[in-house]
């Protein structure tokens, strides 16, 4: 099986680990010290030569509702 490329997005914008204090490893996304500003729609795009698949999740934190 070809190794996939995994890309995470927050609100349609690609996530970088340093920018959002996120840990993206082995396809898992971990919010560390989550804050209200982390509330959003997150999506994960997984693709390789065989195809692509995308999943989305809504994250609400504390008093913020997205």
N, CA, C and O atoms as a CHARMM CRD file, in Angstrom:
* protein
*
  264
    1    1 UNK  N      0.84500  -1.18500   0.00000 PROA 1      0.00000
    2    1 UNK  CA     0.00000   0.00000   0.00000 PROA 1      0.00000
    3    1 UNK  C      0.88200   1.23700   0.00000 PROA 1      0.00000
    4    1 UNK  O      1.77200   1.35200   0.84200 PROA 1      0.00000
    5    2 UNK  N      0.65700   2.16700  -0.92500 PROA 2      0.00000
    6    2 UNK  CA     1.45300   3.40200  -0.94600 PROA 2      0.00000
    7    2 UNK  C      1.19800   4.23900   0.31200 PROA 2      0.00000
    8    2 UNK  O      0.05800   4.37000   0.75700 PROA 2      0.00000
    9    3 UNK  N      2.25600   4.79700   0.87100 PROA 3      0.00000
   10    3 UNK  CA     2.13700   5.63800   2.05500 PROA 3      0.00000
   11    3 UNK  C      1.33200   6.89100   1.71700 PROA 3      0.00000
   12    3 UNK  O      1.62900   7.57300   0.73700 PROA 3      0.00000
   13    4 UNK  N      0.31600   7.19700   2.52300 PROA 4      0.00000
   14    4 UNK  CA    -0.50500   8.37600   2.23400 PROA 4      0.00000
   15    4 UNK  C      0.11600   9.66500   2.77900 PROA 4      0.00000
   16    4 UNK  O      0.94100   9.64900   3.69200 PROA 4      0.00000
   17    5 UNK  N     -0.30600  10.75800   2.19600 PROA 5      0.00000
   18    5 UNK  CA    -0.00700  12.08600   2.71300 PROA 5      0.00000
   19    5 UNK  C     -1.21500  12.51400   3.52700 PROA 5      0.00000
   20    5 UNK  O     -2.34500  12.44400   3.04400 PROA 5      0.00000
   21    6 UNK  N     -0.99000  12.95700   4.75600 PROA 6      0.00000
   22    6 UNK  CA    -2.08000  13.36100   5.64300 PROA 6      0.00000
   23    6 UNK  C     -1.94000  14.84400   5.93400 PROA 6      0.00000
   24    6 UNK  O     -0.90400  15.30100   6.41600 PROA 6      0.00000
   25    7 UNK  N     -2.99700  15.59100   5.63600 PROA 7      0.00000
   26    7 UNK  CA    -2.98600  17.03300   5.84900 PROA 7      0.00000
   27    7 UNK  C     -4.21000  17.43200   6.65200 PROA 7      0.00000
   28    7 UNK  O     -5.33100  17.04800   6.31700 PROA 7      0.00000
   29    8 UNK  N     -4.00000  18.20000   7.71300 PROA 8      0.00000
   30    8 UNK  CA    -5.09200  18.69300   8.55300 PROA 8      0.00000
   31    8 UNK  C     -5.35400  20.16000   8.25300 PROA 8      0.00000
   32    8 UNK  O     -4.44000  20.92600   7.94700 PROA 8      0.00000
   33    9 UNK  N     -6.63800  20.53400   8.35000 PROA 9      0.00000
   34    9 UNK  CA    -7.06700  21.91100   8.09400 PROA 9      0.00000
   35    9 UNK  C     -7.95500  22.39500   9.23700 PROA 9      0.00000
   36    9 UNK  O     -8.70600  21.62000   9.83100 PROA 9      0.00000
   37   10 UNK  N     -7.85600  23.67200   9.52900 PROA 10     0.00000
   38   10 UNK  CA    -8.74800  24.32100  10.50300 PROA 10     0.00000
   39   10 UNK  C     -9.45100  25.44600   9.76000 PROA 10     0.00000
   40   10 UNK  O     -8.80500  26.37900   9.28100 PROA 10     0.00000
   41   11 UNK  N    -10.76900  25.35900   9.66300 PROA 11     0.00000
   42   11 UNK  CA   -11.51600  26.39200   8.94800 PROA 11     0.00000
   43   11 UNK  C    -11.09400  26.53900   7.50000 PROA 11     0.00000
   44   11 UNK  O    -11.16300  27.63600   6.94500 PROA 11     0.00000
   45   12 UNK  N    -10.65500  25.44500   6.87400 PROA 12     0.00000
   46   12 UNK  CA   -10.25500  25.47100   5.46900 PROA 12     0.00000
   47   12 UNK  C     -8.80600  25.85200   5.23800 PROA 12     0.00000
   48   12 UNK  O     -8.34800  25.85800   4.09500 PROA 12     0.00000
   49   13 UNK  N     -8.07500  26.16900   6.29100 PROA 13     0.00000
   50   13 UNK  CA    -6.68000  26.59200   6.17200 PROA 13     0.00000
   51   13 UNK  C     -5.76800  25.51300   6.74600 PROA 13     0.00000
   52   13 UNK  O     -6.01800  25.00600   7.84000 PROA 13     0.00000
   53   14 UNK  N     -4.70200  25.15600   6.00600 PROA 14     0.00000
   54   14 UNK  CA    -3.80900  24.08900   6.45900 PROA 14     0.00000
   55   14 UNK  C     -3.18800  24.43100   7.81400 PROA 14     0.00000
   56   14 UNK  O     -2.77800  25.56400   8.06500 PROA 14     0.00000
   57   15 UNK  N     -3.13200  23.42700   8.66700 PROA 15     0.00000
   58   15 UNK  CA    -2.58900  23.58600  10.01500 PROA 15     0.00000
   59   15 UNK  C     -1.09300  23.29200  10.00600 PROA 15     0.00000
   60   15 UNK  O     -0.63900  22.33700   9.37500 PROA 15     0.00000
   61   16 UNK  N     -0.34000  24.12200  10.71200 PROA 16     0.00000
   62   16 UNK  CA     1.05900  23.82500  10.98200 PROA 16     0.00000
   63   16 UNK  C      1.18700  23.63200  12.48700 PROA 16     0.00000
   64   16 UNK  O      0.51100  24.30800  13.26300 PROA 16     0.00000
   65   17 UNK  N      2.04200  22.72400  12.89200 PROA 17     0.00000
   66   17 UNK  CA     2.18600  22.41300  14.31000 PROA 17     0.00000
   67   17 UNK  C      2.56800  23.63700  15.13100 PROA 17     0.00000
   68   17 UNK  O      2.01000  23.85700  16.20600 PROA 17     0.00000
   69   18 UNK  N      3.50000  24.42600  14.64700 PROA 18     0.00000
   70   18 UNK  CA     3.97000  25.59000  15.40900 PROA 18     0.00000
   71   18 UNK  C      2.90200  26.67500  15.50100 PROA 18     0.00000
   72   18 UNK  O      2.76700  27.33600  16.53000 PROA 18     0.00000
   73   19 UNK  N      2.15400  26.85100  14.43200 PROA 19     0.00000
   74   19 UNK  CA     1.17800  27.93800  14.36500 PROA 19     0.00000
   75   19 UNK  C      0.04700  27.77600  15.37400 PROA 19     0.00000
   76   19 UNK  O     -0.37900  28.75600  15.98600 PROA 19     0.00000
   77   20 UNK  N     -0.43700  26.57000  15.55200 PROA 20     0.00000
   78   20 UNK  CA    -1.58600  26.34500  16.42900 PROA 20     0.00000
   79   20 UNK  C     -1.25200  25.54700  17.67800 PROA 20     0.00000
   80   20 UNK  O     -2.15400  25.14500  18.41300 PROA 20     0.00000
   81   21 UNK  N      0.03900  25.31200  17.93200 PROA 21     0.00000
   82   21 UNK  CA     0.44500  24.48700  19.06900 PROA 21     0.00000
   83   21 UNK  C     -0.26800  23.14000  19.01600 PROA 21     0.00000
   84   21 UNK  O     -0.81900  22.66600  20.01000 PROA 21     0.00000
   85   22 UNK  N     -0.24000  22.54300  17.83300 PROA 22     0.00000
   86   22 UNK  CA    -0.89400  21.25900  17.60100 PROA 22     0.00000
   87   22 UNK  C      0.15100  20.19300  17.35000 PROA 22     0.00000
   88   22 UNK  O      1.25800  20.48800  16.90000 PROA 22     0.00000
   89   23 UNK  N     -0.19800  18.97000  17.63800 PROA 23     0.00000
   90   23 UNK  CA     0.67200  17.84600  17.37300 PROA 23     0.00000
   91   23 UNK  C      0.02500  16.97600  16.30500 PROA 23     0.00000
   92   23 UNK  O     -0.98100  16.31600  16.56800 PROA 23     0.00000
   93   24 UNK  N      0.58600  16.96800  15.12000 PROA 24     0.00000
   94   24 UNK  CA     0.07200  16.14100  14.03500 PROA 24     0.00000
   95   24 UNK  C      1.08100  15.02100  13.82200 PROA 24     0.00000
   96   24 UNK  O      2.16400  15.25000  13.28400 PROA 24     0.00000
   97   25 UNK  N      0.72700  13.81300  14.24500 PROA 25     0.00000
   98   25 UNK  CA     1.65200  12.68800  14.14900 PROA 25     0.00000
   99   25 UNK  C      0.85900  11.42500  13.84900 PROA 25     0.00000
  100   25 UNK  O     -0.18100  11.17400  14.46000 PROA 25     0.00000
  101   26 UNK  N      1.34700  10.64500  12.92200 PROA 26     0.00000
  102   26 UNK  CA     0.71300   9.37800  12.56500 PROA 26     0.00000
  103   26 UNK  C     -0.76100   9.53900  12.20700 PROA 26     0.00000
  104   26 UNK  O     -1.55500   8.61900  12.40300 PROA 26     0.00000
  105   27 UNK  N     -1.12600  10.71000  11.68200 PROA 27     0.00000
  106   27 UNK  CA    -2.50000  10.94100  11.26300 PROA 27     0.00000
  107   27 UNK  C     -3.41500  11.45700  12.34800 PROA 27     0.00000
  108   27 UNK  O     -4.55700  11.81900  12.06600 PROA 27     0.00000
  109   28 UNK  N     -2.94200  11.50300  13.59500 PROA 28     0.00000
  110   28 UNK  CA    -3.76200  11.98900  14.70200 PROA 28     0.00000
  111   28 UNK  C     -3.51500  13.47000  14.91700 PROA 28     0.00000
  112   28 UNK  O     -2.38900  13.94700  14.77500 PROA 28     0.00000
  113   29 UNK  N     -4.54300  14.17900  15.25300 PROA 29     0.00000
  114   29 UNK  CA    -4.44000  15.59500  15.58200 PROA 29     0.00000
  115   29 UNK  C     -4.74200  15.74200  17.06400 PROA 29     0.00000
  116   29 UNK  O     -5.78900  15.29800  17.53400 PROA 29     0.00000
  117   30 UNK  N     -3.83100  16.36000  17.79800 PROA 30     0.00000
  118   30 UNK  CA    -4.00600  16.55900  19.23100 PROA 30     0.00000
  119   30 UNK  C     -3.93300  18.03800  19.54300 PROA 30     0.00000
  120   30 UNK  O     -2.93700  18.69300  19.23500 PROA 30     0.00000
  121   31 UNK  N     -4.97700  18.56700  20.15100 PROA 31     0.00000
  122   31 UNK  CA    -4.96300  19.95800  20.60200 PROA 31     0.00000
  123   31 UNK  C     -4.37200  19.97500  22.00600 PROA 31     0.00000
  124   31 UNK  O     -4.90900  19.34100  22.91400 PROA 31     0.00000
  125   32 UNK  N     -3.29500  20.68100  22.18500 PROA 32     0.00000
  126   32 UNK  CA    -2.67600  20.78900  23.50500 PROA 32     0.00000
  127   32 UNK  C     -3.05500  22.13200  24.10600 PROA 32     0.00000
  128   32 UNK  O     -2.95200  23.16800  23.45000 PROA 32     0.00000
  129   33 UNK  N     -3.48900  22.10900  25.34000 PROA 33     0.00000
  130   33 UNK  CA    -3.90900  23.33900  26.02900 PROA 33     0.00000
  131   33 UNK  C     -4.95100  24.07600  25.18900 PROA 33     0.00000
  132   33 UNK  O     -4.78300  25.25400  24.87500 PROA 33     0.00000
  133   34 UNK  N     -6.00800  23.38900  24.83400 PROA 34     0.00000
  134   34 UNK  CA    -7.04400  23.95100  23.96800 PROA 34     0.00000
  135   34 UNK  C     -7.62200  25.23500  24.55000 PROA 34     0.00000
  136   34 UNK  O     -7.83600  25.34900  25.75700 PROA 34     0.00000
  137   35 UNK  N     -7.86900  26.19500  23.66800 PROA 35     0.00000
  138   35 UNK  CA    -8.43800  27.48500  24.03500 PROA 35     0.00000
  139   35 UNK  C     -9.71400  27.70700  23.23500 PROA 35     0.00000
  140   35 UNK  O     -9.96600  27.01500  22.24900 PROA 35     0.00000
  141   36 UNK  N    -10.51000  28.67000  23.66100 PROA 36     0.00000
  142   36 UNK  CA   -11.74800  28.97800  22.94200 PROA 36     0.00000
  143   36 UNK  C    -11.49400  29.23700  21.46200 PROA 36     0.00000
  144   36 UNK  O    -12.31600  28.88200  20.61800 PROA 36     0.00000
  145   37 UNK  N    -10.35400  29.85600  21.14400 PROA 37     0.00000
  146   37 UNK  CA   -10.04500  30.18900  19.74700 PROA 37     0.00000
  147   37 UNK  C     -9.78900  28.94600  18.88400 PROA 37     0.00000
  148   37 UNK  O     -9.73100  29.04700  17.65800 PROA 37     0.00000
  149   38 UNK  N     -9.63800  27.78700  19.50900 PROA 38     0.00000
  150   38 UNK  CA    -9.44800  26.55000  18.75000 PROA 38     0.00000
  151   38 UNK  C    -10.76500  25.97100  18.22900 PROA 38     0.00000
  152   38 UNK  O    -10.75600  25.03200  17.43300 PROA 38     0.00000
  153   39 UNK  N    -11.89000  26.52200  18.67000 PROA 39     0.00000
  154   39 UNK  CA   -13.19100  26.05800  18.17900 PROA 39     0.00000
  155   39 UNK  C    -13.28200  26.34500  16.68000 PROA 39     0.00000
  156   39 UNK  O    -13.03200  27.46900  16.24400 PROA 39     0.00000
  157   40 UNK  N    -13.64300  25.32200  15.88800 PROA 40     0.00000
  158   40 UNK  CA   -13.70300  25.49000  14.43200 PROA 40     0.00000
  159   40 UNK  C    -14.17400  24.18900  13.79800 PROA 40     0.00000
  160   40 UNK  O    -14.48900  23.21800  14.48600 PROA 40     0.00000
  161   41 UNK  N    -14.21300  24.19400  12.47700 PROA 41     0.00000
  162   41 UNK  CA   -14.39500  22.97500  11.70300 PROA 41     0.00000
  163   41 UNK  C    -13.00300  22.50900  11.29600 PROA 41     0.00000
  164   41 UNK  O    -12.25000  23.24800  10.66200 PROA 41     0.00000
  165   42 UNK  N    -12.67400  21.28400  11.66500 PROA 42     0.00000
  166   42 UNK  CA   -11.38500  20.69300  11.30100 PROA 42     0.00000
  167   42 UNK  C    -11.63900  19.62200  10.24800 PROA 42     0.00000
  168   42 UNK  O    -12.64400  18.91300  10.29500 PROA 42     0.00000
  169   43 UNK  N    -10.71900  19.51700   9.30200 PROA 43     0.00000
  170   43 UNK  CA   -10.83500  18.46400   8.29800 PROA 43     0.00000
  171   43 UNK  C     -9.47800  17.80600   8.09600 PROA 43     0.00000
  172   43 UNK  O     -8.42800  18.41100   8.31000 PROA 43     0.00000
  173   44 UNK  N     -9.53500  16.55500   7.68000 PROA 44     0.00000
  174   44 UNK  CA    -8.33600  15.76200   7.43600 PROA 44     0.00000
  175   44 UNK  C     -8.42100  15.21100   6.01500 PROA 44     0.00000
  176   44 UNK  O     -9.40100  14.56500   5.64300 PROA 44     0.00000
  177   45 UNK  N     -7.39300  15.47200   5.23900 PROA 45     0.00000
  178   45 UNK  CA    -7.31100  14.97100   3.86900 PROA 45     0.00000
  179   45 UNK  C     -6.21000  13.92200   3.82200 PROA 45     0.00000
  180   45 UNK  O     -5.06200  14.19800   4.17300 PROA 45     0.00000
  181   46 UNK  N     -6.56200  12.72500   3.39000 PROA 46     0.00000
  182   46 UNK  CA    -5.60200  11.63100   3.25500 PROA 46     0.00000
  183   46 UNK  C     -5.59000  11.23000   1.79200 PROA 46     0.00000
  184   46 UNK  O     -6.63100  10.92500   1.21000 PROA 46     0.00000
  185   47 UNK  N     -4.38600  11.23200   1.19700 PROA 47     0.00000
  186   47 UNK  CA    -4.31200  10.89200  -0.22900 PROA 47     0.00000
  187   47 UNK  C     -3.02300  10.15600  -0.56600 PROA 47     0.00000
  188   47 UNK  O     -1.97500  10.36800   0.04400 PROA 47     0.00000
  189   48 UNK  N     -3.14200   9.28100  -1.56300 PROA 48     0.00000
  190   48 UNK  CA    -1.99400   8.61200  -2.17300 PROA 48     0.00000
  191   48 UNK  C     -2.36700   8.30900  -3.62500 PROA 48     0.00000
  192   48 UNK  O     -3.39400   8.78200  -4.11200 PROA 48     0.00000
  193   49 UNK  N     -1.55200   7.53700  -4.30600 PROA 49     0.00000
  194   49 UNK  CA    -1.80900   7.27500  -5.72400 PROA 49     0.00000
  195   49 UNK  C     -3.10600   6.50900  -5.95400 PROA 49     0.00000
  196   49 UNK  O     -3.65600   6.53000  -7.05500 PROA 49     0.00000
  197   50 UNK  N     -3.59400   5.83700  -4.92100 PROA 50     0.00000
  198   50 UNK  CA    -4.83200   5.06200  -5.05200 PROA 50     0.00000
  199   50 UNK  C     -6.09100   5.91500  -4.90900 PROA 50     0.00000
  200   50 UNK  O     -7.18200   5.47800  -5.27700 PROA 50     0.00000
  201   51 UNK  N     -5.94300   7.13300  -4.37400 PROA 51     0.00000
  202   51 UNK  CA    -7.11300   7.99400  -4.22000 PROA 51     0.00000
  203   51 UNK  C     -6.99200   8.92700  -3.03400 PROA 51     0.00000
  204   51 UNK  O     -5.91300   9.12400  -2.47600 PROA 51     0.00000
  205   52 UNK  N     -8.12400   9.49400  -2.66500 PROA 52     0.00000
  206   52 UNK  CA    -8.13600  10.44900  -1.55600 PROA 52     0.00000
  207   52 UNK  C     -9.45900  10.35800  -0.80800 PROA 52     0.00000
  208   52 UNK  O    -10.48700   9.97800  -1.36800 PROA 52     0.00000
  209   53 UNK  N     -9.40700  10.71600   0.47000 PROA 53     0.00000
  210   53 UNK  CA   -10.59700  10.73700   1.30500 PROA 53     0.00000
  211   53 UNK  C    -10.44700  11.90700   2.27700 PROA 53     0.00000
  212   53 UNK  O     -9.34600  12.23600   2.71900 PROA 53     0.00000
  213   54 UNK  N    -11.58900  12.52500   2.59600 PROA 54     0.00000
  214   54 UNK  CA   -11.56900  13.66000   3.51400 PROA 54     0.00000
  215   54 UNK  C    -12.66200  13.47300   4.56700 PROA 54     0.00000
  216   54 UNK  O    -13.76900  13.03100   4.26300 PROA 54     0.00000
  217   55 UNK  N    -12.32800  13.81600   5.79400 PROA 55     0.00000
  218   55 UNK  CA   -13.30000  13.78000   6.87700 PROA 55     0.00000
  219   55 UNK  C    -13.31400  15.12400   7.58000 PROA 55     0.00000
  220   55 UNK  O    -12.31000  15.83600   7.59800 PROA 55     0.00000
  221   56 UNK  N    -14.46100  15.46800   8.16200 PROA 56     0.00000
  222   56 UNK  CA   -14.60200  16.74700   8.86600 PROA 56     0.00000
  223   56 UNK  C    -15.20000  16.52900  10.24000 PROA 56     0.00000
  224   56 UNK  O    -15.97200  15.59700  10.47000 PROA 56     0.00000
  225   57 UNK  N    -14.81800  17.42300  11.15100 PROA 57     0.00000
  226   57 UNK  CA   -15.36400  17.38100  12.49900 PROA 57     0.00000
  227   57 UNK  C    -15.50000  18.80400  13.03100 PROA 57     0.00000
  228   57 UNK  O    -14.65500  19.66100  12.77200 PROA 57     0.00000
  229   58 UNK  N    -16.56000  19.03800  13.76600 PROA 58     0.00000
  230   58 UNK  CA   -16.77700  20.33700  14.40300 PROA 58     0.00000
  231   58 UNK  C    -16.27700  20.23900  15.84100 PROA 58     0.00000
  232   58 UNK  O    -16.64300  19.31400  16.56600 PROA 58     0.00000
  233   59 UNK  N    -15.44600  21.18800  16.25000 PROA 59     0.00000
  234   59 UNK  CA   -14.89900  21.19600  17.60000 PROA 59     0.00000
  235   59 UNK  C    -15.38400  22.43900  18.33800 PROA 59     0.00000
  236   59 UNK  O    -15.12000  23.56500  17.91600 PROA 59     0.00000
  237   60 UNK  N    -16.09700  22.22400  19.44700 PROA 60     0.00000
  238   60 UNK  CA   -16.51600  23.29300  20.34000 PROA 60     0.00000
  239   60 UNK  C    -15.69300  23.18600  21.61700 PROA 60     0.00000
  240   60 UNK  O    -15.49200  22.09000  22.14000 PROA 60     0.00000
  241   61 UNK  N    -15.22400  24.31200  22.11400 PROA 61     0.00000
  242   61 UNK  CA   -14.38500  24.30700  23.31500 PROA 61     0.00000
  243   61 UNK  C    -14.88600  25.38300  24.26800 PROA 61     0.00000
  244   61 UNK  O    -15.11200  26.52700  23.87500 PROA 61     0.00000
  245   62 UNK  N    -15.05500  24.99400  25.52600 PROA 62     0.00000
  246   62 UNK  CA   -15.45700  25.97400  26.54700 PROA 62     0.00000
  247   62 UNK  C    -16.74100  26.68300  26.18100 PROA 62     0.00000
  248   62 UNK  O    -17.74100  26.05700  25.82900 PROA 62     0.00000
  249   63 UNK  N    -16.69600  28.00100  26.27000 PROA 63     0.00000
  250   63 UNK  CA   -17.88900  28.79800  26.03000 PROA 63     0.00000
  251   63 UNK  C    -18.09300  29.13400  24.56200 PROA 63     0.00000
  252   63 UNK  O    -19.16000  29.61600  24.18200 PROA 63     0.00000
  253   64 UNK  N    -17.08200  28.88400  23.72700 PROA 64     0.00000
  254   64 UNK  CA   -17.18900  29.21200  22.30500 PROA 64     0.00000
  255   64 UNK  C    -17.92100  28.10100  21.56500 PROA 64     0.00000
  256   64 UNK  O    -17.63800  26.91900  21.76400 PROA 64     0.00000
  257   65 UNK  N    -18.84300  28.48200  20.72900 PROA 65     0.00000
  258   65 UNK  CA   -19.50300  27.52100  19.83000 PROA 65     0.00000
  259   65 UNK  C    -19.27200  28.01300  18.43000 PROA 65     0.00000
  260   65 UNK  O    -19.51900  29.17600  18.11200 PROA 65     0.00000
  261   66 UNK  N    -18.79500  27.11700  17.59600 PROA 66     0.00000
  262   66 UNK  CA   -18.52400  27.49000  16.22200 PROA 66     0.00000
  263   66 UNK  C    -19.73000  27.20400  15.37200 PROA 66     0.00000
  264   66 UNK  O    -19.70800  27.45000  14.16600 PROA 66     0.00000
